[in-house]
């Protein structure tokens, strides 16, 4: 049986930033231990040691893929080809999530038979070593729409949060 959720993180160097998504995913897993999910980390030909950065997160359901550098879009599509989940979540290597995000979004996705679910965002500046330099700033709530084109063009341009 495939997992309920596949989380795909494309990586090209900047391994010091990987702590942000991985720590937040660990907390999400702790908050929702019954969630059936997989984490695909796709290394797009990094010159930095991505497996060493992942080694501290062996408690996460990580599947690591390394490939020749083809760029962000090709790396995301590679992850998509290898994802087995019913739902997909793309997360960048410098992103973090709140602990209840997956449960809320999966509930909205499956209970409402939606194609895409969007969550509002917050932002925080970090330095080159990935350390926060300011508190989180929450973006204004995104407007709701059921029309795909306005959603992708106005509410949440690809490739982020959907």
PDB file of C-alpha atoms in Angstrom:
ATOM      1  CA  UNK A   1       0.000   0.000   0.000  1.00  0.00           C
ATOM      2  CA  UNK A   2       1.484   3.394  -0.943  1.00  0.00           C
ATOM      3  CA  UNK A   3       2.105   6.014   1.736  1.00  0.00           C
ATOM      4  CA  UNK A   4      -0.517   8.690   2.277  1.00  0.00           C
ATOM      5  CA  UNK A   5       1.959  11.536   1.680  1.00  0.00           C
ATOM      6  CA  UNK A   6       5.208  12.062  -0.220  1.00  0.00           C
ATOM      7  CA  UNK A   7       7.341  15.051   0.728  1.00  0.00           C
ATOM      8  CA  UNK A   8       9.922  16.006  -1.917  1.00  0.00           C
ATOM      9  CA  UNK A   9      12.936  18.176  -1.111  1.00  0.00           C
ATOM     10  CA  UNK A  10      15.277  19.081  -3.985  1.00  0.00           C
ATOM     11  CA  UNK A  11      18.782  19.949  -2.794  1.00  0.00           C
ATOM     12  CA  UNK A  12      21.719  21.614  -4.491  1.00  0.00           C
ATOM     13  CA  UNK A  13      24.441  22.435  -1.954  1.00  0.00           C
ATOM     14  CA  UNK A  14      23.421  24.752   0.927  1.00  0.00           C
ATOM     15  CA  UNK A  15      23.351  21.701   3.225  1.00  0.00           C
ATOM     16  CA  UNK A  16      23.597  23.944   6.284  1.00  0.00           C
ATOM     17  CA  UNK A  17      20.019  25.016   5.523  1.00  0.00           C
ATOM     18  CA  UNK A  18      18.646  21.456   5.463  1.00  0.00           C
ATOM     19  CA  UNK A  19      18.154  21.549   9.217  1.00  0.00           C
ATOM     20  CA  UNK A  20      15.161  23.872   8.746  1.00  0.00           C
ATOM     21  CA  UNK A  21      12.911  21.448   6.865  1.00  0.00           C
ATOM     22  CA  UNK A  22      14.253  18.320   8.567  1.00  0.00           C
ATOM     23  CA  UNK A  23      13.815  19.589  12.125  1.00  0.00           C
ATOM     24  CA  UNK A  24      10.312  20.825  11.277  1.00  0.00           C
ATOM     25  CA  UNK A  25       9.470  17.476   9.634  1.00  0.00           C
ATOM     26  CA  UNK A  26      10.725  15.665  12.732  1.00  0.00           C
ATOM     27  CA  UNK A  27       8.399  17.774  14.874  1.00  0.00           C
ATOM     28  CA  UNK A  28       5.497  17.154  12.479  1.00  0.00           C
ATOM     29  CA  UNK A  29       6.172  13.422  12.727  1.00  0.00           C
ATOM     30  CA  UNK A  30       6.253  13.647  16.522  1.00  0.00           C
ATOM     31  CA  UNK A  31       2.907  15.501  16.526  1.00  0.00           C
ATOM     32  CA  UNK A  32       1.278  13.053  14.068  1.00  0.00           C
ATOM     33  CA  UNK A  33       2.932   9.652  14.643  1.00  0.00           C
ATOM     34  CA  UNK A  34       0.204   7.760  12.751  1.00  0.00           C
ATOM     35  CA  UNK A  35       0.793   9.696   9.520  1.00  0.00           C
ATOM     36  CA  UNK A  36       2.010   7.374   6.780  1.00  0.00           C
ATOM     37  CA  UNK A  37       4.548   9.333   4.758  1.00  0.00           C
ATOM     38  CA  UNK A  38       7.839   9.234   2.917  1.00  0.00           C
ATOM     39  CA  UNK A  39      10.516  11.880   2.443  1.00  0.00           C
ATOM     40  CA  UNK A  40      12.367  12.018  -0.859  1.00  0.00           C
ATOM     41  CA  UNK A  41      15.542  14.092  -0.796  1.00  0.00           C
ATOM     42  CA  UNK A  42      16.812  14.567  -4.341  1.00  0.00           C
ATOM     43  CA  UNK A  43      20.413  15.761  -4.544  1.00  0.00           C
ATOM     44  CA  UNK A  44      20.903  17.630  -7.817  1.00  0.00           C
ATOM     45  CA  UNK A  45      24.657  16.996  -8.088  1.00  0.00           C
ATOM     46  CA  UNK A  46      25.738  18.878  -4.961  1.00  0.00           C
ATOM     47  CA  UNK A  47      29.427  19.311  -4.266  1.00  0.00           C
ATOM     48  CA  UNK A  48      28.618  19.432  -0.533  1.00  0.00           C
ATOM     49  CA  UNK A  49      28.028  16.279   1.535  1.00  0.00           C
ATOM     50  CA  UNK A  50      24.245  15.876   1.581  1.00  0.00           C
ATOM     51  CA  UNK A  51      24.299  12.330   3.071  1.00  0.00           C
ATOM     52  CA  UNK A  52      26.296  13.630   6.064  1.00  0.00           C
ATOM     53  CA  UNK A  53      23.643  16.322   6.641  1.00  0.00           C
ATOM     54  CA  UNK A  54      20.911  13.667   6.463  1.00  0.00           C
ATOM     55  CA  UNK A  55      22.679  11.271   8.836  1.00  0.00           C
ATOM     56  CA  UNK A  56      21.328  13.082  11.911  1.00  0.00           C
ATOM     57  CA  UNK A  57      17.780  12.458  10.717  1.00  0.00           C
ATOM     58  CA  UNK A  58      17.699   8.672  10.448  1.00  0.00           C
ATOM     59  CA  UNK A  59      14.434   8.685  12.414  1.00  0.00           C
ATOM     60  CA  UNK A  60      12.687  10.230   9.393  1.00  0.00           C
ATOM     61  CA  UNK A  61      11.465   8.046   6.485  1.00  0.00           C
ATOM     62  CA  UNK A  62      14.152   9.427   4.134  1.00  0.00           C
ATOM     63  CA  UNK A  63      14.803   8.093   0.644  1.00  0.00           C
ATOM     64  CA  UNK A  64      17.920   9.733  -0.761  1.00  0.00           C
ATOM     65  CA  UNK A  65      18.562  10.082  -4.485  1.00  0.00           C
ATOM     66  CA  UNK A  66      21.675  11.580  -6.048  1.00  0.00           C
ATOM     67  CA  UNK A  67      21.754  12.562  -9.673  1.00  0.00           C
ATOM     68  CA  UNK A  68      23.709  14.699 -12.104  1.00  0.00           C
ATOM     69  CA  UNK A  69      22.915  18.413 -11.944  1.00  0.00           C
ATOM     70  CA  UNK A  70      19.932  19.154 -14.181  1.00  0.00           C
ATOM     71  CA  UNK A  71      18.393  22.098 -12.330  1.00  0.00           C
ATOM     72  CA  UNK A  72      15.486  22.640  -9.973  1.00  0.00           C
ATOM     73  CA  UNK A  73      12.574  21.747 -12.255  1.00  0.00           C
ATOM     74  CA  UNK A  74      14.156  18.491 -13.460  1.00  0.00           C
ATOM     75  CA  UNK A  75      15.030  17.613  -9.865  1.00  0.00           C
ATOM     76  CA  UNK A  76      11.447  18.183  -8.705  1.00  0.00           C
ATOM     77  CA  UNK A  77      10.136  16.077 -11.590  1.00  0.00           C
ATOM     78  CA  UNK A  78      12.615  13.301 -10.709  1.00  0.00           C
ATOM     79  CA  UNK A  79      11.273  13.317  -7.145  1.00  0.00           C
ATOM     80  CA  UNK A  80       7.731  13.263  -8.492  1.00  0.00           C
ATOM     81  CA  UNK A  81       8.531  10.185 -10.609  1.00  0.00           C
ATOM     82  CA  UNK A  82       9.749   8.321  -7.512  1.00  0.00           C
ATOM     83  CA  UNK A  83       7.018   9.468  -5.111  1.00  0.00           C
ATOM     84  CA  UNK A  84       4.534   6.799  -4.055  1.00  0.00           C
ATOM     85  CA  UNK A  85       2.131   8.898  -1.966  1.00  0.00           C
ATOM     86  CA  UNK A  86      -1.477   9.703  -2.665  1.00  0.00           C
ATOM     87  CA  UNK A  87      -0.665  13.357  -1.932  1.00  0.00           C
ATOM     88  CA  UNK A  88       2.486  15.337  -2.733  1.00  0.00           C
ATOM     89  CA  UNK A  89       4.132  18.161  -0.882  1.00  0.00           C
ATOM     90  CA  UNK A  90       7.123  20.045  -2.282  1.00  0.00           C
ATOM     91  CA  UNK A  91       9.385  21.618   0.293  1.00  0.00           C
ATOM     92  CA  UNK A  92      12.516  23.615  -0.476  1.00  0.00           C
ATOM     93  CA  UNK A  93      15.755  22.956   1.392  1.00  0.00           C
ATOM     94  CA  UNK A  94      15.458  26.244   3.307  1.00  0.00           C
ATOM     95  CA  UNK A  95      11.751  25.895   4.225  1.00  0.00           C
ATOM     96  CA  UNK A  96      10.121  24.756   7.453  1.00  0.00           C
ATOM     97  CA  UNK A  97       6.579  23.672   8.274  1.00  0.00           C
ATOM     98  CA  UNK A  98       4.366  23.935  11.334  1.00  0.00           C
ATOM     99  CA  UNK A  99       3.660  20.638  13.135  1.00  0.00           C
ATOM    100  CA  UNK A 100      -0.033  20.335  12.186  1.00  0.00           C
ATOM    101  CA  UNK A 101       0.353  21.313   8.538  1.00  0.00           C
ATOM    102  CA  UNK A 102       0.152  17.838   7.010  1.00  0.00           C
ATOM    103  CA  UNK A 103      -2.894  16.749   8.996  1.00  0.00           C
ATOM    104  CA  UNK A 104      -4.757  19.981   8.192  1.00  0.00           C
ATOM    105  CA  UNK A 105      -3.889  19.953   4.513  1.00  0.00           C
ATOM    106  CA  UNK A 106      -4.503  16.229   4.012  1.00  0.00           C
ATOM    107  CA  UNK A 107      -7.861  16.594   5.720  1.00  0.00           C
ATOM    108  CA  UNK A 108      -8.784  19.485   3.426  1.00  0.00           C
ATOM    109  CA  UNK A 109      -7.494  17.621   0.374  1.00  0.00           C
ATOM    110  CA  UNK A 110      -9.302  14.333   0.913  1.00  0.00           C
ATOM    111  CA  UNK A 111     -12.448  15.474   2.730  1.00  0.00           C
ATOM    112  CA  UNK A 112     -13.220  18.069   0.062  1.00  0.00           C
ATOM    113  CA  UNK A 113     -11.908  16.050  -2.884  1.00  0.00           C
ATOM    114  CA  UNK A 114      -9.625  18.948  -3.773  1.00  0.00           C
ATOM    115  CA  UNK A 115      -6.846  18.839  -6.340  1.00  0.00           C
ATOM    116  CA  UNK A 116      -4.635  21.376  -4.556  1.00  0.00           C
ATOM    117  CA  UNK A 117      -4.519  22.714  -1.020  1.00  0.00           C
ATOM    118  CA  UNK A 118      -2.675  25.907  -0.143  1.00  0.00           C
ATOM    119  CA  UNK A 119      -1.466  27.108   3.237  1.00  0.00           C
ATOM    120  CA  UNK A 120      -0.581  30.623   4.255  1.00  0.00           C
ATOM    121  CA  UNK A 121       3.076  31.377   4.891  1.00  0.00           C
ATOM    122  CA  UNK A 122       5.399  33.106   7.266  1.00  0.00           C
ATOM    123  CA  UNK A 123       8.945  34.216   6.524  1.00  0.00           C
ATOM    124  CA  UNK A 124      12.118  34.666   8.516  1.00  0.00           C
ATOM    125  CA  UNK A 125      15.501  35.927   7.373  1.00  0.00           C
ATOM    126  CA  UNK A 126      18.456  33.622   8.004  1.00  0.00           C
ATOM    127  CA  UNK A 127      22.189  34.102   7.658  1.00  0.00           C
ATOM    128  CA  UNK A 128      24.500  32.065   5.392  1.00  0.00           C
ATOM    129  CA  UNK A 129      24.786  29.355   8.070  1.00  0.00           C
ATOM    130  CA  UNK A 130      21.020  29.033   8.331  1.00  0.00           C
ATOM    131  CA  UNK A 131      20.656  30.819  11.671  1.00  0.00           C
ATOM    132  CA  UNK A 132      17.553  33.008  12.116  1.00  0.00           C
ATOM    133  CA  UNK A 133      18.319  36.726  12.107  1.00  0.00           C
ATOM    134  CA  UNK A 134      14.800  37.992  12.841  1.00  0.00           C
ATOM    135  CA  UNK A 135      11.435  36.723  14.113  1.00  0.00           C
ATOM    136  CA  UNK A 136       8.900  35.086  11.806  1.00  0.00           C
ATOM    137  CA  UNK A 137       6.770  37.524   9.785  1.00  0.00           C
ATOM    138  CA  UNK A 138       3.399  36.112   8.767  1.00  0.00           C
ATOM    139  CA  UNK A 139       2.168  36.951   5.290  1.00  0.00           C
ATOM    140  CA  UNK A 140      -1.424  38.187   4.968  1.00  0.00           C
ATOM    141  CA  UNK A 141      -3.857  35.290   4.394  1.00  0.00           C
ATOM    142  CA  UNK A 142      -4.128  34.258   0.774  1.00  0.00           C
ATOM    143  CA  UNK A 143      -7.464  34.657  -0.920  1.00  0.00           C
ATOM    144  CA  UNK A 144      -9.473  31.515  -1.535  1.00  0.00           C
ATOM    145  CA  UNK A 145     -10.269  30.433  -5.060  1.00  0.00           C
ATOM    146  CA  UNK A 146     -11.620  27.319  -6.723  1.00  0.00           C
ATOM    147  CA  UNK A 147     -10.323  28.317 -10.149  1.00  0.00           C
ATOM    148  CA  UNK A 148      -6.952  26.745 -11.040  1.00  0.00           C
ATOM    149  CA  UNK A 149      -5.566  29.544 -13.239  1.00  0.00           C
ATOM    150  CA  UNK A 150      -6.058  32.383 -10.731  1.00  0.00           C
ATOM    151  CA  UNK A 151      -4.720  30.132  -7.984  1.00  0.00           C
ATOM    152  CA  UNK A 152      -1.441  29.406  -9.773  1.00  0.00           C
ATOM    153  CA  UNK A 153      -1.023  32.846 -11.305  1.00  0.00           C
ATOM    154  CA  UNK A 154      -2.184  35.116  -8.474  1.00  0.00           C
ATOM    155  CA  UNK A 155      -2.487  33.294  -5.163  1.00  0.00           C
ATOM    156  CA  UNK A 156       0.502  30.970  -5.179  1.00  0.00           C
ATOM    157  CA  UNK A 157       2.837  30.991  -8.154  1.00  0.00           C
ATOM    158  CA  UNK A 158       4.653  27.711  -8.715  1.00  0.00           C
ATOM    159  CA  UNK A 159       6.670  25.949  -7.473  1.00  0.00           C
ATOM    160  CA  UNK A 160       6.087  26.806  -3.828  1.00  0.00           C
ATOM    161  CA  UNK A 161       3.565  25.770  -1.214  1.00  0.00           C
ATOM    162  CA  UNK A 162       0.839  23.755  -3.055  1.00  0.00           C
TER     163      UNK A 162
END
